[in-house]
Coordinates of C-alpha atoms in Angstrom, one line a residue:
M5 CA 51.3 57.5 19.2
N6 CA 54.0 55.9 21.3
K7 CA 56.4 58.7 20.4
T8 CA 53.9 61.3 21.6
I9 CA 53.4 59.5 24.9
Q10 CA 57.1 59.2 25.5
T11 CA 57.6 62.9 24.8
V12 CA 54.8 63.8 27.3
E13 CA 56.2 61.5 29.9
S14 CA 59.7 62.9 29.5
A15 CA 58.4 66.4 29.9
A16 CA 56.4 65.5 32.9
A17 CA 59.5 64.0 34.6
G18 CA 61.4 67.2 34.1
S19 CA 62.5 69.5 36.9
A20 CA 59.9 71.6 38.7
F21 CA 62.4 74.4 39.2
L22 CA 64.4 76.8 37.1
I23 CA 67.8 78.0 38.5
E24 CA 69.0 80.9 36.4
D25 CA 71.3 83.9 36.2
V26 CA 73.8 82.4 38.7
Y27 CA 76.4 84.9 39.9
P28 CA 79.4 84.7 39.9
L29 CA 79.8 82.6 36.8
I30 CA 82.5 82.7 34.1
D31 CA 81.3 81.8 30.6
G32 CA 78.4 79.7 31.9
G33 CA 80.7 77.8 34.2
R34 CA 83.3 76.8 31.5
F35 CA 86.0 78.5 33.6
A36 CA 86.5 78.9 37.3
V37 CA 85.7 81.9 39.4
K38 CA 88.7 82.9 41.6
R39 CA 88.6 83.7 45.3
I40 CA 91.0 83.7 48.2
A41 CA 91.1 81.2 51.1
G42 CA 89.3 82.7 54.1
E43 CA 87.3 85.1 51.8
R44 CA 83.5 85.0 51.8
V45 CA 82.1 83.5 48.5
E46 CA 78.7 85.1 47.9
V47 CA 76.5 83.4 45.3
W48 CA 73.2 84.8 43.8
A49 CA 70.7 83.1 41.5
D50 CA 67.1 83.3 40.3
V51 CA 65.3 80.3 41.8
Y52 CA 61.6 79.7 41.0
R53 CA 58.8 77.3 40.1
D54 CA 55.2 77.7 39.0
G55 CA 52.4 78.5 41.5
D56 CA 52.7 80.0 44.9
A57 CA 54.3 77.1 46.8
V58 CA 56.9 78.0 49.4
I59 CA 60.3 76.9 48.2
G60 CA 63.7 76.4 49.9
A61 CA 67.2 76.8 48.4
A62 CA 70.6 75.9 49.5
L63 CA 74.2 76.6 48.4
L64 CA 76.4 73.5 48.1
W65 CA 80.2 73.5 48.0
R66 CA 83.1 71.2 48.3
R67 CA 86.7 70.7 47.6
E68 CA 87.5 68.8 44.4
Q69 CA 88.8 65.8 46.4
D70 CA 85.8 65.6 48.8
R71 CA 82.9 63.3 48.2
E72 CA 80.4 65.0 50.5
W73 CA 78.9 68.5 49.8
Q74 CA 78.7 71.1 52.5
R75 CA 75.5 73.2 52.6
E76 CA 74.6 76.7 53.5
P77 CA 71.0 78.1 53.4
M78 CA 70.1 80.6 50.8
T79 CA 67.9 83.6 51.6
H80 CA 65.1 84.9 49.4
R81 CA 65.8 88.6 48.5
G82 CA 62.6 89.3 46.6
N83 CA 61.5 88.8 43.0
D84 CA 62.7 85.1 43.1
R85 CA 66.3 86.2 43.7
W86 CA 68.2 84.2 46.3
S87 CA 71.6 84.5 47.8
G88 CA 73.9 82.5 50.0
A89 CA 77.6 82.4 51.1
F90 CA 80.3 80.1 52.3
V91 CA 83.9 80.6 53.4
P92 CA 86.5 78.0 52.0
T93 CA 89.5 77.8 54.1
E94 CA 92.0 75.9 51.9
A95 CA 93.6 76.7 48.6
G96 CA 92.7 74.3 45.8
Q97 CA 90.0 73.5 43.3
H98 CA 86.4 73.7 44.5
S99 CA 82.9 73.4 43.1
Y100 CA 79.6 75.0 44.1
A101 CA 76.0 74.3 43.1
I102 CA 72.5 75.3 44.1
E103 CA 69.6 73.1 45.2
A104 CA 65.9 74.0 45.3
W105 CA 62.9 72.2 46.6
T106 CA 59.3 72.7 47.6
D107 CA 58.8 73.1 51.3
E108 CA 55.5 71.3 51.6
F109 CA 55.0 72.0 55.3
A110 CA 55.7 75.7 55.0
T111 CA 53.3 75.8 52.0
W112 CA 50.6 74.2 54.1
S113 CA 51.3 76.6 57.0
H114 CA 51.0 79.7 54.8
G115 CA 47.8 78.4 53.3
V116 CA 46.3 77.7 56.8
A117 CA 47.3 81.1 58.1
R118 CA 45.6 82.8 55.1
K119 CA 42.4 80.9 55.8
Q120 CA 42.5 81.8 59.5
R121 CA 42.8 85.5 58.7
S122 CA 39.7 85.2 56.5
G123 CA 37.7 83.3 59.2
A124 CA 37.4 80.1 57.3
D125 CA 37.3 76.7 59.0
V126 CA 40.7 74.9 59.1
T127 CA 39.7 71.7 60.8
L128 CA 40.5 69.5 57.7
D129 CA 43.6 71.5 57.0
A130 CA 44.8 70.7 60.5
I131 CA 44.4 67.0 59.8
E132 CA 46.3 67.4 56.6
G133 CA 49.1 69.2 58.4
A134 CA 49.4 66.5 61.0
G135 CA 49.6 64.0 58.2
L136 CA 52.6 65.8 56.9
L137 CA 54.4 65.3 60.2
T138 CA 54.4 61.6 59.6
K139 CA 56.6 62.1 56.5
A140 CA 59.4 63.6 58.5
H141 CA 62.5 61.5 58.4
G142 CA 66.2 61.7 59.3
A143 CA 65.6 64.6 61.7
R144 CA 68.3 65.5 64.2
P145 CA 67.4 64.7 67.9
N146 CA 66.3 68.2 68.7
A147 CA 64.2 68.6 65.6
A148 CA 62.6 65.2 66.1
A149 CA 61.7 66.1 69.7
V150 CA 60.0 69.3 68.5
I151 CA 58.0 67.4 65.9
I152 CA 56.8 64.7 68.4
K153 CA 55.8 67.3 71.0
Q154 CA 53.9 69.5 68.6
C155 CA 52.1 66.5 67.1
E156 CA 51.1 65.3 70.6
D157 CA 49.8 68.8 71.5
Y158 CA 47.6 68.8 68.4
L159 CA 46.3 65.3 69.1
Q160 CA 45.5 66.3 72.7
T161 CA 43.8 69.6 71.9
G162 CA 42.6 69.2 68.3
E163 CA 43.7 72.8 67.8
V164 CA 45.8 73.9 64.8
A165 CA 47.9 76.2 66.8
P166 CA 50.6 73.7 67.8
L167 CA 51.1 72.9 64.1
L168 CA 51.7 76.5 63.2
A169 CA 54.4 77.0 65.9
T170 CA 57.6 78.6 64.5
E171 CA 59.9 75.9 66.0
L172 CA 57.8 73.2 64.2
G173 CA 58.3 74.9 60.9
E174 CA 62.0 75.1 61.4
A175 CA 62.2 71.4 62.4
M176 CA 60.1 70.3 59.4
A177 CA 62.2 72.4 57.0
E178 CA 65.2 70.1 57.6
S179 CA 63.3 66.9 58.1
Q180 CA 60.6 66.5 55.5
S181 CA 61.1 64.6 52.2
R182 CA 61.9 66.6 49.1
P183 CA 60.5 64.7 46.1
D184 CA 61.1 67.5 43.6
L185 CA 64.6 68.4 44.8
T186 CA 66.5 70.0 41.9
R187 CA 70.2 70.7 41.7
S188 CA 71.9 73.0 39.3
P189 CA 75.1 71.9 37.4
S190 CA 78.2 72.2 39.6
F191 CA 80.4 75.2 38.8
P192 CA 84.2 75.5 39.2
L193 CA 85.8 77.7 41.8
T194 CA 89.6 78.2 42.3
I195 CA 90.7 79.1 45.8
D196 CA 94.2 80.7 46.1
R197 CA 96.2 81.7 49.0
D198 CA 96.4 85.4 49.9
K199 CA 99.7 86.0 48.0
A200 CA 97.7 85.7 44.7
R201 CA 95.8 88.8 45.7
F202 CA 98.4 90.9 47.5
G203 CA 102.1 91.2 47.1
A204 CA 105.0 93.5 46.2
W205 CA 107.4 92.0 43.6
Y206 CA 111.1 92.8 43.1
Q207 CA 112.5 91.4 39.8
M208 CA 116.3 91.1 39.4
M209 CA 118.9 89.3 37.3
P210 CA 120.8 87.0 39.7
R211 CA 124.1 87.2 37.7
S212 CA 124.2 91.0 38.2
Q213 CA 124.3 90.9 42.0
G214 CA 128.0 90.6 42.4
Q215 CA 130.2 93.5 43.5
I216 CA 133.2 93.0 41.3
P217 CA 132.9 94.7 37.9
G218 CA 132.4 92.2 35.1
Q219 CA 132.3 89.2 37.4
H220 CA 129.3 86.8 37.3
G221 CA 127.2 87.1 40.4
T222 CA 126.3 84.0 42.5
L223 CA 123.4 82.9 44.6
R224 CA 125.4 83.8 47.6
D225 CA 125.6 87.4 46.2
C226 CA 121.8 87.2 45.9
I227 CA 121.5 86.1 49.5
A228 CA 123.5 89.2 50.5
R229 CA 120.8 91.4 48.7
V230 CA 117.8 89.9 50.5
P231 CA 118.0 92.3 53.6
D232 CA 118.0 95.4 51.4
I233 CA 115.1 94.1 49.3
A234 CA 113.1 93.2 52.4
A235 CA 113.9 96.7 53.9
M236 CA 112.1 98.2 50.9
G237 CA 109.0 96.2 51.9
F238 CA 109.0 93.7 49.1
D239 CA 107.7 90.2 49.8
V240 CA 108.3 88.5 46.4
L241 CA 111.9 88.2 45.0
Y242 CA 111.5 87.4 41.3
F243 CA 114.4 85.9 39.3
T244 CA 114.9 85.8 35.6
P245 CA 115.8 82.3 34.4
V246 CA 118.6 80.6 36.4
H247 CA 119.5 77.8 34.0
P248 CA 122.5 77.1 31.8
I249 CA 122.7 79.4 28.7
G250 CA 123.3 78.1 25.2
N251 CA 126.3 79.0 23.1
T252 CA 124.9 78.5 19.6
R253 CA 123.5 81.8 18.2
R254 CA 124.3 83.4 21.6
K255 CA 123.4 87.1 21.5
G256 CA 125.9 89.9 22.3
R257 CA 125.5 93.2 24.1
N258 CA 122.3 95.1 23.2
N259 CA 121.0 92.0 21.4
A260 CA 123.8 92.0 18.9
P261 CA 123.3 89.0 16.6
V262 CA 126.8 87.7 17.3
A263 CA 128.4 87.5 20.7
T264 CA 131.9 88.4 21.5
E265 CA 134.2 86.5 23.8
G266 CA 132.9 86.8 27.4
D267 CA 129.4 87.8 26.5
P268 CA 127.1 85.8 28.9
G269 CA 124.1 85.6 26.6
S270 CA 120.5 85.9 27.3
P271 CA 119.2 83.8 30.3
Y272 CA 116.1 83.1 28.2
A273 CA 118.1 81.0 25.8
I274 CA 117.7 78.0 28.1
G275 CA 119.9 74.9 28.0
A276 CA 123.5 73.9 27.4
A277 CA 125.7 70.9 28.0
E278 CA 125.3 71.5 31.8
G279 CA 121.6 70.9 31.6
G280 CA 118.2 72.4 30.8
H281 CA 115.1 73.5 32.7
D282 CA 115.9 71.5 35.8
A283 CA 119.6 72.7 36.1
L284 CA 121.3 75.7 37.6
H285 CA 123.7 77.9 35.7
P286 CA 127.1 76.6 37.1
E287 CA 128.4 80.1 37.7
L288 CA 125.4 80.9 40.0
G289 CA 126.3 78.1 42.4
T290 CA 124.9 74.8 43.6
I291 CA 121.5 73.5 44.4
E292 CA 122.5 73.8 48.1
D293 CA 123.1 77.5 47.5
F294 CA 119.7 77.7 46.0
R295 CA 118.1 76.1 49.1
A296 CA 120.0 78.5 51.3
L297 CA 118.6 81.4 49.2
V298 CA 115.1 80.1 49.7
A299 CA 115.6 79.8 53.4
T300 CA 117.0 83.3 53.7
C301 CA 114.1 84.7 51.8
L302 CA 111.7 83.0 54.2
E303 CA 113.6 84.4 57.1
Y304 CA 113.0 87.9 55.8
G305 CA 109.4 87.4 54.8
L306 CA 110.0 86.9 51.1
E307 CA 109.0 84.2 48.7
L308 CA 111.1 83.3 45.6
A309 CA 109.5 83.5 42.2
L310 CA 111.2 82.1 39.1
D311 CA 110.7 82.9 35.4
F312 CA 109.6 79.7 33.6
A313 CA 110.0 79.9 29.9
V314 CA 108.8 77.1 27.6
Q315 CA 111.6 77.5 25.1
C316 CA 115.1 76.2 24.6
S317 CA 118.5 77.2 23.2
P318 CA 119.8 75.2 20.3
D319 CA 122.1 73.5 22.8
H320 CA 119.4 72.3 25.1
P321 CA 119.9 68.6 25.9
W322 CA 116.4 67.8 24.8
L323 CA 117.3 68.5 21.1
T324 CA 119.6 65.4 21.1
Q325 CA 117.7 63.4 23.6
H326 CA 114.2 64.0 22.1
P327 CA 114.6 65.4 18.5
E328 CA 110.9 64.5 17.9
W329 CA 110.0 67.4 20.2
F330 CA 111.2 70.0 17.7
K331 CA 110.7 71.2 14.2
W332 CA 113.6 70.6 11.7
R333 CA 114.3 72.2 8.4
P334 CA 115.1 70.3 5.2
D335 CA 118.9 70.7 5.9
R336 CA 118.3 69.0 9.3
S337 CA 119.0 72.2 11.2
V338 CA 116.5 73.0 13.9
R339 CA 114.0 75.7 13.3
T340 CA 114.7 78.7 15.6
A341 CA 112.6 81.7 16.4
D342 CA 112.8 84.8 14.1
G343 CA 114.7 88.1 14.3
P344 CA 115.7 89.2 17.8
Y345 CA 114.9 85.8 19.3
S346 CA 117.1 83.7 16.9
D347 CA 118.9 82.3 20.0
I348 CA 115.9 80.3 21.1
V349 CA 114.0 77.3 19.8
I350 CA 110.3 76.8 20.3
P351 CA 109.4 73.2 20.9
D352 CA 106.7 71.5 18.8
F353 CA 103.8 71.2 21.3
A354 CA 101.9 69.2 18.7
S355 CA 104.6 66.6 18.1
V356 CA 104.0 62.9 17.9
D357 CA 105.3 62.7 21.5
R358 CA 103.5 65.7 22.8
A359 CA 102.7 63.8 26.0
G360 CA 106.4 63.4 26.7
L361 CA 107.2 67.0 26.0
W362 CA 104.3 68.3 28.1
N363 CA 105.3 66.1 31.0
A364 CA 108.9 67.2 30.7
F365 CA 108.0 70.8 31.3
R366 CA 105.7 69.8 34.1
D367 CA 108.4 67.8 35.7
A368 CA 110.9 70.7 35.5
M369 CA 108.4 72.9 37.3
L370 CA 107.9 70.2 40.0
F371 CA 111.7 70.0 40.4
W372 CA 111.8 73.7 41.5
I373 CA 108.7 73.3 43.6
D374 CA 110.5 70.5 45.5
H375 CA 113.4 73.0 46.1
G376 CA 111.2 75.7 47.6
V377 CA 109.8 77.7 44.7
T378 CA 106.1 78.6 45.2
I379 CA 105.6 81.2 42.5
F380 CA 106.3 81.0 38.7
A381 CA 106.2 83.8 36.2
I382 CA 105.4 82.2 32.8
D383 CA 107.4 83.9 30.0
N384 CA 106.6 83.8 26.3
H385 CA 103.7 81.4 26.9
D386 CA 101.8 82.7 23.9
T387 CA 104.1 80.4 21.9
A388 CA 102.5 77.3 23.5
P389 CA 98.9 76.1 22.8
L390 CA 96.1 77.0 25.2
P391 CA 95.3 73.3 26.0
F392 CA 98.9 72.9 27.3
W393 CA 98.5 75.7 29.8
E394 CA 95.1 74.5 30.9
W395 CA 96.5 71.0 31.5
L396 CA 99.7 72.3 33.2
I397 CA 98.0 74.6 35.5
R398 CA 95.4 72.0 36.6
D399 CA 98.1 69.3 37.1
I400 CA 100.4 71.6 39.1
R401 CA 97.5 72.9 41.2
R402 CA 96.2 69.4 41.9
R403 CA 99.5 68.5 43.3
H404 CA 100.5 71.8 44.9
P405 CA 97.5 74.1 45.4
E406 CA 99.7 76.7 47.1
V407 CA 101.7 77.4 43.9
I408 CA 100.9 80.7 42.2
L409 CA 101.3 81.0 38.4
F410 CA 101.7 84.5 36.9
S411 CA 100.9 85.1 33.3
K412 CA 103.6 87.5 32.1
T413 CA 102.4 88.0 28.5
F414 CA 101.2 91.3 27.2
A415 CA 99.9 90.0 23.9
R416 CA 96.4 90.7 22.6
P417 CA 93.8 91.7 25.2
K418 CA 91.5 88.7 24.6
L419 CA 94.4 86.3 24.7
M420 CA 95.5 87.7 28.0
K421 CA 92.0 87.3 29.4
G422 CA 91.7 83.8 27.9
L423 CA 94.9 82.7 29.7
A424 CA 93.6 84.1 32.9
K425 CA 90.4 82.1 32.5
L426 CA 92.5 79.0 32.0
G427 CA 93.8 79.4 35.6
F428 CA 96.7 81.8 35.9
A429 CA 96.4 83.3 39.4
Q430 CA 97.8 86.7 38.2
S431 CA 98.2 88.4 34.9
F432 CA 100.4 91.2 33.4
T433 CA 98.6 94.3 32.2
Y434 CA 98.8 97.3 29.9
F435 CA 99.4 99.5 32.9
P436 CA 102.9 100.5 31.6
W437 CA 101.3 102.1 28.6
R438 CA 98.4 103.8 30.4
T439 CA 99.5 107.2 31.4
S440 CA 96.7 109.7 31.1
R441 CA 93.8 109.9 33.6
W442 CA 91.1 108.8 31.2
E443 CA 93.3 105.8 30.1
L444 CA 93.9 104.7 33.7
E445 CA 90.3 105.1 34.7
Q446 CA 89.0 103.3 31.6
Y447 CA 91.5 100.4 31.9
L448 CA 91.3 99.8 35.6
G449 CA 87.5 100.2 35.3
E450 CA 87.6 97.4 32.8
L451 CA 89.6 95.1 35.0
T452 CA 87.5 95.7 38.1
R453 CA 84.1 95.2 36.6
Y454 CA 82.2 91.9 36.3
P455 CA 83.1 89.4 35.0
E456 CA 86.8 90.4 34.7
R457 CA 87.2 91.0 38.5
D458 CA 86.2 87.4 39.1
F459 CA 89.0 85.8 36.9
Y460 CA 91.6 88.4 36.1
R461 CA 94.0 89.5 38.9
P462 CA 96.2 92.3 37.6
N463 CA 99.8 92.6 38.7
L464 CA 100.9 96.2 37.8
F465 CA 104.6 96.2 36.9
V466 CA 106.1 99.7 36.3
N467 CA 109.0 98.3 34.3
T468 CA 110.6 94.9 33.5
V469 CA 113.8 93.5 32.3
D470 CA 112.3 93.9 28.8
L471 CA 110.5 97.2 29.2
L472 CA 111.6 100.8 30.0
P473 CA 108.4 102.8 29.2
Y474 CA 108.9 106.2 27.4
H475 CA 107.5 108.1 30.4
L476 CA 110.4 107.0 32.5
Q477 CA 113.2 107.7 30.0
S478 CA 113.6 111.4 31.2
G479 CA 114.8 110.1 34.6
E480 CA 112.7 112.6 36.5
P481 CA 112.2 111.5 40.1
W482 CA 108.6 112.7 40.3
A483 CA 107.7 110.4 37.3
F484 CA 109.2 107.4 39.0
K485 CA 107.4 108.2 42.2
S486 CA 104.1 108.8 40.5
R487 CA 104.2 105.5 38.6
V488 CA 105.2 103.4 41.6
A489 CA 102.6 105.1 43.7
L490 CA 99.9 104.4 41.1
A491 CA 100.9 100.7 40.8
A492 CA 101.2 100.2 44.5
T493 CA 97.8 101.7 45.3
L494 CA 95.6 100.8 42.3
S495 CA 96.3 97.1 42.6
G496 CA 96.8 94.6 45.3
S497 CA 99.8 93.2 43.4
Y498 CA 102.5 95.3 41.7
G499 CA 106.2 95.0 40.9
I500 CA 109.4 96.8 39.9
Y501 CA 112.5 95.6 38.1
S502 CA 115.9 96.2 39.7
G503 CA 117.3 99.6 39.0
F504 CA 113.9 101.4 39.1
E505 CA 114.7 102.5 42.7
L506 CA 117.9 104.0 41.4
L507 CA 116.0 105.9 38.6
E508 CA 117.8 104.0 35.8
H509 CA 116.5 105.4 32.5
A510 CA 119.1 105.1 29.7
A511 CA 117.2 103.7 26.7
I512 CA 117.9 102.5 23.2
P513 CA 116.9 105.6 21.2
G514 CA 113.3 105.4 20.0
R515 CA 112.6 102.1 21.8
E516 CA 111.2 101.1 25.2
E517 CA 114.2 99.0 26.0
Y518 CA 117.1 99.5 28.3
L519 CA 120.4 100.5 26.7
D520 CA 123.1 98.0 27.7
S521 CA 120.4 95.7 29.1
E522 CA 121.6 93.2 31.5
K523 CA 119.7 90.6 29.5
Y524 CA 122.9 90.5 27.4
Q525 CA 125.6 91.6 29.8
I526 CA 126.5 91.5 33.5
R527 CA 126.1 94.7 35.4
Q528 CA 126.9 96.0 38.9
R529 CA 125.1 98.8 40.7
D530 CA 125.7 101.2 43.5
L531 CA 122.7 100.2 45.5
D532 CA 122.8 103.3 47.6
K533 CA 123.4 105.7 44.7
P534 CA 122.5 109.3 45.7
G535 CA 119.0 110.3 44.6
N536 CA 117.5 106.8 44.9
I537 CA 113.9 106.4 46.0
K538 CA 114.3 103.4 48.2
L539 CA 112.9 105.1 51.3
Y540 CA 109.9 106.3 49.2
I541 CA 109.1 102.8 48.0
A542 CA 109.5 101.4 51.6
A543 CA 107.0 104.0 52.8
L544 CA 104.5 102.9 50.1
N545 CA 104.9 99.3 51.0
R546 CA 104.5 100.0 54.7
I547 CA 101.3 101.9 54.1
R548 CA 100.0 99.0 51.9
N549 CA 100.7 96.5 54.7
D550 CA 99.0 98.7 57.3
N551 CA 95.8 99.3 55.3
A552 CA 93.8 96.4 54.1
A553 CA 91.9 98.6 51.7
L554 CA 95.1 98.8 49.6
Q555 CA 95.5 95.0 49.5
R556 CA 92.6 94.5 47.0
T557 CA 92.0 95.6 43.5
A558 CA 88.3 95.1 42.7
N559 CA 87.3 97.6 45.4
L560 CA 88.5 100.5 43.3
R561 CA 86.2 103.6 43.0
F562 CA 87.4 106.7 41.1
L563 CA 86.5 110.1 42.4
G564 CA 85.5 112.9 40.1
I565 CA 87.8 115.9 40.3
E566 CA 88.1 118.8 37.8
D567 CA 91.9 118.6 37.4
G568 CA 92.5 116.3 34.4
E569 CA 96.2 115.8 35.3
T570 CA 95.4 114.3 38.7
I571 CA 93.8 111.0 39.4
A572 CA 91.9 110.3 42.6
F573 CA 90.2 107.2 43.9
A574 CA 88.9 105.5 47.1
K575 CA 89.3 101.9 48.2
E576 CA 87.4 100.2 51.0
A577 CA 88.6 97.1 52.9
T578 CA 86.3 94.1 53.5
D579 CA 86.2 95.6 57.0
P580 CA 84.7 98.9 56.1
A581 CA 86.4 100.6 59.0
N582 CA 89.5 100.9 56.7
T583 CA 88.8 103.2 53.8
V584 CA 91.7 105.0 51.9
V585 CA 91.6 107.9 49.6
V586 CA 94.5 108.5 47.1
A587 CA 95.3 111.4 44.8
I588 CA 98.3 111.2 42.4
A589 CA 99.7 113.8 40.0
L590 CA 100.2 112.7 36.4
S591 CA 102.3 115.6 35.4
R592 CA 105.1 117.6 37.0
H593 CA 103.7 121.0 37.8
A594 CA 102.2 121.8 41.2
R595 CA 98.4 122.2 41.4
E596 CA 95.5 122.7 43.7
F597 CA 92.1 120.9 43.3
W598 CA 88.9 120.2 45.1
L599 CA 88.4 116.5 46.2
P600 CA 84.7 115.7 46.6
L601 CA 83.9 113.2 49.3
G602 CA 80.3 114.0 50.0
D603 CA 78.8 110.4 49.5
L604 CA 81.8 108.5 50.9
T605 CA 81.1 106.7 54.2
V606 CA 83.1 104.7 56.7
D607 CA 82.2 102.2 59.3
A608 CA 82.4 103.4 62.9
G609 CA 81.0 101.2 65.7
G610 CA 79.0 99.1 63.3
Q611 CA 77.3 102.0 61.6
R612 CA 78.0 104.0 58.4
H613 CA 79.0 107.6 58.8
H614 CA 80.1 110.3 56.4
V615 CA 83.8 111.0 56.3
T616 CA 84.6 113.9 58.6
A617 CA 88.4 114.0 58.4
L618 CA 91.4 112.7 56.5
E619 CA 94.6 111.4 58.1
N620 CA 97.7 111.7 55.9
L621 CA 99.3 108.2 56.0
L622 CA 102.8 109.6 55.5
T623 CA 102.7 112.5 58.0
G624 CA 99.9 111.6 60.4
E625 CA 98.4 115.1 59.9
Q626 CA 94.6 115.3 60.1
S627 CA 92.4 117.6 58.0
R628 CA 88.7 118.3 58.5
I629 CA 86.2 117.8 55.7
E630 CA 84.0 120.8 55.0
W631 CA 81.1 121.2 52.5
G632 CA 81.5 117.5 51.5
G633 CA 85.1 117.7 50.4
I634 CA 88.6 119.2 50.8
R635 CA 90.9 121.4 48.9
L636 CA 94.3 119.8 48.4
R637 CA 97.7 120.8 46.9
I638 CA 100.1 118.5 45.2
D639 CA 103.8 119.4 44.5
P640 CA 105.1 116.5 42.5
D641 CA 108.7 117.5 43.0
R642 CA 108.2 116.9 46.7
D643 CA 105.7 114.0 46.4
P644 CA 103.3 113.3 43.6
A645 CA 101.0 111.2 45.8
L646 CA 98.7 112.0 48.6
L647 CA 97.4 109.0 50.7
F648 CA 94.8 109.4 53.3
R649 CA 92.9 107.2 55.7
C650 CA 89.2 108.3 56.1
L651 CA 87.9 109.1 59.6
A652 CA 84.3 109.4 60.7

């Protein structure tokens, strides 16, 4: 008997409201939705209760470190669907939630209005309404003045009209008690700065920036390269690891298992007698040189990104200082990685002193942050457990919300998405292996749909120090231009690895790897080699900077054209006045095709209008739209990409 009573009482004390189908939400709120500071965060939800009472709803949000919530009203959109929005202005971790309550005064007002329309007597209803005014509390001065005035008018006239005044309803909406106020769980939201959404990355090997053949480059040589990289329009200078390199099991040229005298080794075999993850390779220079590099980058509008690899060489100081952080074989030799990676050691992230190991990696990252690094590309992170990455990202972001972490792995698709959910601001993609039109449309369609678009920010690299895709190994200029144009226009963030602009394409036969890779040797380049496409890349980056539509990824919309070897798409900025249409050839031969634009509209003077003309963003030439589209011709040997701004 008592158990039955307790069950009934518990049910009776439950919430009057259901708040369901919240959007956006990642895995029920387990992981954070991602947005950019200054960007409008729009939230939708089903909010309802039994009966026909008038309800109110509000969207709450706050920074993680704040105690008080900020509130924005939500609007009923029909069928119990509500929406609201807010604009966070600072990078960092945030939360949002939804509140709902019964608006007793509005419910009374609606009931009285219905009775009046039917001719019924509302005298008693007016008395009840006046009684509700006595429950108002905490009203702001203006609202309190309205409540007092309308109540006095009612008492003087006995008429219900003063109680039905619009201004009284608004005053009571914020002032009456809310005994059935219901709040949803709070949901996580990550706010990043704009660089997490939009940037052009240039990756290079610091030691290969010298001009004397065979001589190790320095950070001062890297400083001399900054103006040229900035002139191409890049805004992120991305370095491979800059730490001391181990000697034990050092790799030779082309990943030979044994190095010869003078071979510099792979920079990913981190650690030697000179230091580990918080040390500079001595031949690169000093920490003062590093600071000078950071300052020069900022002077030219670039940020410095560093590869951060959670691995060691067998000579890393940690192996002697903290042997418990590693796995050892029966003969007391350290367990190294297999095959081509035998020059590195993977720490034991589940060791008895895992806290010490985790903190050591965190402290190494903080060291470089203190020296001006704001972006880290995490290499080989699929060798560390997921809880480590979730902890590291949260700890770093709590201390430095401006820092951007790029997940560089191209492992299994679900693992890549899982790492993005854990908090990486950007992620590598399978773009280098998507070459046909249907592959590109399917893959980019996947990355720009819900929920992927709310947690996975793709960074489309066309090549990397580890990767020379087969489609670039012919060295044909049109192919290099086509791929960089695709990367630069499909995504807000993209990157190239040094040498791409020079059309470098010598590969190890049968493999997607560079022959004589500078991972294992020092190289020098003629940076103005004839036939380079530096001006072409600079033009693409200029167009990206001038057109907000190209600075986003999720706004991608593919256009249906009959030519299967050409891809076309449109992108619209948050300000719909800027809409860009792109067509890019995916094979070498010249072709003509019809580009349909019939349902595409742009904003002009606050109103939507159909596109009437296209302006070529390279030449400035304008072409009229007739019969809902335009016939175009692409000659890939001249330029495989056509970029247009839409005009109304």
